[in-house]
């Protein structure tokens, strides 16, 4: 069995049998794929902690018939600050899930860029002034990498360029994948959401901001523009990915302070108990 070494981020893990896990790894050189971590659910296993989501590993794997097998690993970064804060943990696991949903298996062409973006996002998230700004930058840059970038510079319908003077004029049209001018918004029958110039310009900042220090210090505008950005991106991702990324529901509940709903979100396969008639 050929053994190889790689850098990997654990995106998620599911139990396998009594003591094993299947882990989904994002690797820089080999793309995304599943691997088996034998015995890793035993508390005594040296692989137990290292095979949890968010772990950044130097991993040794043996090529298997179906799935490769994790034989050894060294933790490069455990992101303890993200694990120790529930809000940050939700944002980080959401970022992993979004990458998982948007990345085809073993796609080695786009892997280095996507791997670097996720890893850098987790480092920035650890010391972010505004964690939501960090996540939105990640969403926008990941969408750009895979060709689903929201159109924010000109109207998605008439292609009129937005300029600084058009401060009152845009809405977000998720089905068309971008911002729309007021003239088109009046005549098009699309589902749209308000998108102020403040929100749109902040999204453009985040789309192109590559410096980790600047991102860590970046704060979204407060109030309505912050909500507009979250809504525009959520609806954009829903249209592009054609299904909700499950952990966005956690993140929304957390942001809204509605954590009572978390139990039902965590068990989506369990039907809600019916009220007695
Ligand atoms: Zn237009």
CSV table of C-alpha atoms in Angstrom, one decimal, residues 5-210:
chain,number,residue,atom,x,y,z
A,5,UNK,CA,2.0,12.8,3.2
A,6,UNK,CA,-0.1,15.9,2.7
A,7,UNK,CA,-1.4,19.0,4.4
A,8,UNK,CA,-5.1,18.7,5.2
A,9,UNK,CA,-8.0,20.5,6.9
A,10,UNK,CA,-10.7,18.3,8.4
A,11,UNK,CA,-14.0,19.6,6.9
A,12,UNK,CA,-16.3,17.1,8.7
A,13,UNK,CA,-16.4,13.6,10.1
A,14,UNK,CA,-19.1,11.0,10.4
A,15,UNK,CA,-19.0,7.8,12.5
A,16,UNK,CA,-18.2,4.5,10.9
A,17,UNK,CA,-19.0,1.3,12.7
A,18,UNK,CA,-18.1,1.1,16.4
A,19,UNK,CA,-14.8,2.9,16.6
A,20,UNK,CA,-13.9,4.5,13.2
A,21,UNK,CA,-14.7,7.7,11.5
A,22,UNK,CA,-14.9,8.8,7.9
A,23,UNK,CA,-13.3,12.2,7.6
A,24,UNK,CA,-13.6,14.7,4.8
A,25,UNK,CA,-10.3,16.2,4.1
A,26,UNK,CA,-9.4,19.3,2.1
A,27,UNK,CA,-5.9,18.9,0.9
A,28,UNK,CA,-3.8,21.5,-0.8
A,29,UNK,CA,-2.4,19.2,-3.5
A,30,UNK,CA,-5.0,16.4,-3.9
A,31,UNK,CA,-8.3,18.3,-3.5
A,32,UNK,CA,-11.2,17.2,-1.3
A,33,UNK,CA,-11.8,13.6,-0.5
A,34,UNK,CA,-12.9,11.2,2.2
A,35,UNK,CA,-10.6,9.0,4.3
A,36,UNK,CA,-11.0,6.5,7.0
A,37,UNK,CA,-9.6,7.2,10.5
A,38,UNK,CA,-9.5,3.7,12.1
A,39,UNK,CA,-10.1,3.5,15.8
A,40,UNK,CA,-10.4,7.3,16.0
A,41,UNK,CA,-13.6,7.2,18.1
A,42,UNK,CA,-11.8,5.5,20.9
A,43,UNK,CA,-10.9,8.1,23.5
A,44,UNK,CA,-7.5,6.5,23.8
A,45,UNK,CA,-6.7,6.8,20.1
A,46,UNK,CA,-4.0,9.2,19.1
A,47,UNK,CA,-6.2,10.2,16.2
A,48,UNK,CA,-9.3,11.0,18.3
A,49,UNK,CA,-8.7,14.8,18.7
A,50,UNK,CA,-6.9,15.3,15.4
A,51,UNK,CA,-9.8,14.0,13.3
A,52,UNK,CA,-12.3,16.6,14.5
A,53,UNK,CA,-13.5,19.4,12.1
A,54,UNK,CA,-11.3,22.5,11.7
A,55,UNK,CA,-8.0,20.6,12.5
A,56,UNK,CA,-5.1,21.6,10.2
A,57,UNK,CA,-2.9,18.5,9.9
A,58,UNK,CA,0.2,17.2,8.4
A,59,UNK,CA,-1.2,13.8,7.6
A,60,UNK,CA,0.1,10.4,6.4
A,61,UNK,CA,-2.3,8.4,4.4
A,62,UNK,CA,-2.2,4.9,2.9
A,63,UNK,CA,-3.9,4.5,-0.4
A,64,UNK,CA,-6.9,2.2,0.0
A,65,UNK,CA,-9.1,0.2,-2.4
A,66,UNK,CA,-12.0,2.6,-1.9
A,67,UNK,CA,-11.0,5.2,0.7
A,68,UNK,CA,-7.5,6.1,1.7
A,69,UNK,CA,-6.6,5.4,5.3
A,70,UNK,CA,-5.3,8.0,7.8
A,71,UNK,CA,-2.3,6.3,9.4
A,72,UNK,CA,-0.6,9.1,11.3
A,73,UNK,CA,-0.9,12.8,11.7
A,74,UNK,CA,0.6,15.8,13.4
A,75,UNK,CA,-1.6,18.7,14.3
A,76,UNK,CA,-0.3,21.9,12.8
A,77,UNK,CA,-3.0,24.1,14.2
A,78,UNK,CA,-6.0,23.1,16.3
A,79,UNK,CA,-7.7,26.6,16.2
A,80,UNK,CA,-8.4,26.5,19.9
A,81,UNK,CA,-9.7,30.0,19.8
A,82,UNK,CA,-12.4,29.0,17.4
A,83,UNK,CA,-13.3,25.9,19.4
A,84,UNK,CA,-13.5,27.9,22.6
A,85,UNK,CA,-16.1,30.4,21.3
A,86,UNK,CA,-19.4,29.0,20.1
A,87,UNK,CA,-20.1,31.9,17.7
A,88,UNK,CA,-16.7,31.5,16.1
A,89,UNK,CA,-17.0,27.7,16.0
A,90,UNK,CA,-20.3,28.0,14.1
A,91,UNK,CA,-18.7,30.4,11.6
A,92,UNK,CA,-15.7,28.2,11.1
A,93,UNK,CA,-17.7,25.0,10.6
A,94,UNK,CA,-20.0,26.9,8.2
A,95,UNK,CA,-17.0,27.9,6.2
A,96,UNK,CA,-15.8,24.3,6.0
A,97,UNK,CA,-19.3,23.1,5.0
A,98,UNK,CA,-19.5,25.8,2.3
A,99,UNK,CA,-16.2,24.6,0.8
A,100,UNK,CA,-17.4,21.0,1.1
A,101,UNK,CA,-20.6,21.8,-0.8
A,102,UNK,CA,-18.9,23.8,-3.6
A,103,UNK,CA,-15.8,21.6,-4.2
A,104,UNK,CA,-15.9,18.5,-6.4
A,105,UNK,CA,-14.0,15.5,-5.1
A,106,UNK,CA,-10.4,15.2,-6.2
A,107,UNK,CA,-10.5,18.4,-8.1
A,108,UNK,CA,-6.8,19.3,-7.9
A,109,UNK,CA,-6.9,22.3,-10.2
A,110,UNK,CA,-8.8,24.6,-7.9
A,111,UNK,CA,-7.7,23.0,-4.7
A,112,UNK,CA,-4.6,25.1,-3.8
A,113,UNK,CA,-6.5,28.4,-4.0
A,114,UNK,CA,-9.6,27.1,-2.1
A,115,UNK,CA,-7.4,25.4,0.6
A,116,UNK,CA,-5.4,28.7,1.1
A,117,UNK,CA,-8.6,30.7,1.3
A,118,UNK,CA,-10.1,28.5,4.0
A,119,UNK,CA,-7.0,28.2,6.0
A,120,UNK,CA,-6.4,32.0,5.9
A,121,UNK,CA,-10.1,32.6,6.8
A,122,UNK,CA,-9.7,30.4,9.9
A,123,UNK,CA,-6.6,32.3,11.0
A,124,UNK,CA,-8.3,35.6,10.5
A,125,UNK,CA,-11.4,34.5,12.2
A,126,UNK,CA,-9.4,33.8,15.4
A,127,UNK,CA,-8.6,37.5,15.8
A,128,UNK,CA,-11.3,39.2,13.8
A,129,UNK,CA,-12.8,42.5,15.0
A,130,UNK,CA,-16.0,41.6,13.2
A,131,UNK,CA,-16.3,37.8,12.5
A,132,UNK,CA,-19.2,38.3,10.1
A,133,UNK,CA,-17.0,40.5,7.9
A,134,UNK,CA,-14.5,37.7,7.8
A,135,UNK,CA,-17.1,35.1,6.8
A,136,UNK,CA,-18.6,37.4,4.1
A,137,UNK,CA,-15.2,38.0,2.6
A,138,UNK,CA,-14.7,34.3,2.5
A,139,UNK,CA,-18.1,33.7,0.9
A,140,UNK,CA,-17.5,36.4,-1.8
A,141,UNK,CA,-14.0,35.2,-2.6
A,142,UNK,CA,-14.9,31.5,-2.7
A,143,UNK,CA,-17.8,32.3,-5.0
A,144,UNK,CA,-15.4,34.3,-7.2
A,145,UNK,CA,-13.0,31.3,-7.3
A,146,UNK,CA,-15.8,28.9,-8.6
A,147,UNK,CA,-17.3,31.4,-11.0
A,148,UNK,CA,-20.4,32.3,-9.0
A,149,UNK,CA,-19.4,35.8,-8.1
A,150,UNK,CA,-22.2,38.2,-7.4
A,151,UNK,CA,-22.3,41.1,-9.9
A,152,UNK,CA,-21.9,44.3,-7.8
A,153,UNK,CA,-20.3,46.7,-10.3
A,154,UNK,CA,-23.1,47.1,-12.9
A,155,UNK,CA,-26.8,46.3,-13.0
A,156,UNK,CA,-27.4,42.6,-13.7
A,157,UNK,CA,-30.2,43.5,-16.1
A,158,UNK,CA,-29.4,46.6,-18.1
A,159,UNK,CA,-25.6,46.5,-17.4
A,160,UNK,CA,-25.5,50.2,-16.4
A,161,UNK,CA,-22.5,50.8,-14.3
A,162,UNK,CA,-23.2,51.9,-10.7
A,163,UNK,CA,-21.3,55.0,-9.8
A,164,UNK,CA,-20.7,56.8,-6.5
A,165,UNK,CA,-23.5,59.2,-7.2
A,166,UNK,CA,-26.1,56.4,-7.4
A,167,UNK,CA,-26.4,56.2,-3.7
A,168,UNK,CA,-30.1,55.2,-3.5
A,169,UNK,CA,-30.4,52.9,-6.4
A,170,UNK,CA,-29.8,49.3,-6.0
A,171,UNK,CA,-31.6,46.2,-4.9
A,172,UNK,CA,-30.3,42.6,-4.9
A,173,UNK,CA,-31.8,40.1,-7.4
A,174,UNK,CA,-30.6,36.7,-6.3
A,175,UNK,CA,-32.0,34.8,-9.3
A,176,UNK,CA,-30.0,37.0,-11.6
A,177,UNK,CA,-26.9,36.8,-9.4
A,178,UNK,CA,-26.3,40.5,-8.6
A,179,UNK,CA,-27.3,44.0,-7.9
A,180,UNK,CA,-30.0,45.7,-10.0
A,181,UNK,CA,-30.6,49.4,-10.6
A,182,UNK,CA,-33.7,51.2,-9.5
A,183,UNK,CA,-35.1,51.5,-13.1
A,184,UNK,CA,-34.9,47.8,-13.7
A,185,UNK,CA,-36.1,47.0,-10.2
A,186,UNK,CA,-39.3,48.9,-11.0
A,187,UNK,CA,-40.0,47.0,-14.2
A,188,UNK,CA,-38.5,43.5,-13.6
A,189,UNK,CA,-40.6,40.9,-11.9
A,190,UNK,CA,-37.7,39.4,-10.0
A,191,UNK,CA,-37.6,38.7,-6.3
A,192,UNK,CA,-35.4,41.4,-4.9
A,193,UNK,CA,-34.1,42.6,-1.6
A,194,UNK,CA,-33.0,46.1,-0.6
A,195,UNK,CA,-29.2,46.7,-1.0
A,196,UNK,CA,-28.0,50.1,-0.1
A,197,UNK,CA,-24.8,51.7,-1.6
A,198,UNK,CA,-23.2,51.3,1.8
A,199,UNK,CA,-23.8,47.5,1.8
A,200,UNK,CA,-22.8,47.1,-1.9
A,201,UNK,CA,-19.6,48.9,-1.5
A,202,UNK,CA,-18.7,47.0,1.7
A,203,UNK,CA,-19.3,43.7,-0.3
A,204,UNK,CA,-16.9,45.0,-3.0
A,205,UNK,CA,-14.3,45.8,-0.3
A,206,UNK,CA,-14.6,42.3,1.1
A,207,UNK,CA,-14.5,40.7,-2.3
A,208,UNK,CA,-11.1,42.1,-3.1
A,209,UNK,CA,-9.5,42.4,0.3
A,210,UNK,CA,-6.7,39.9,0.4
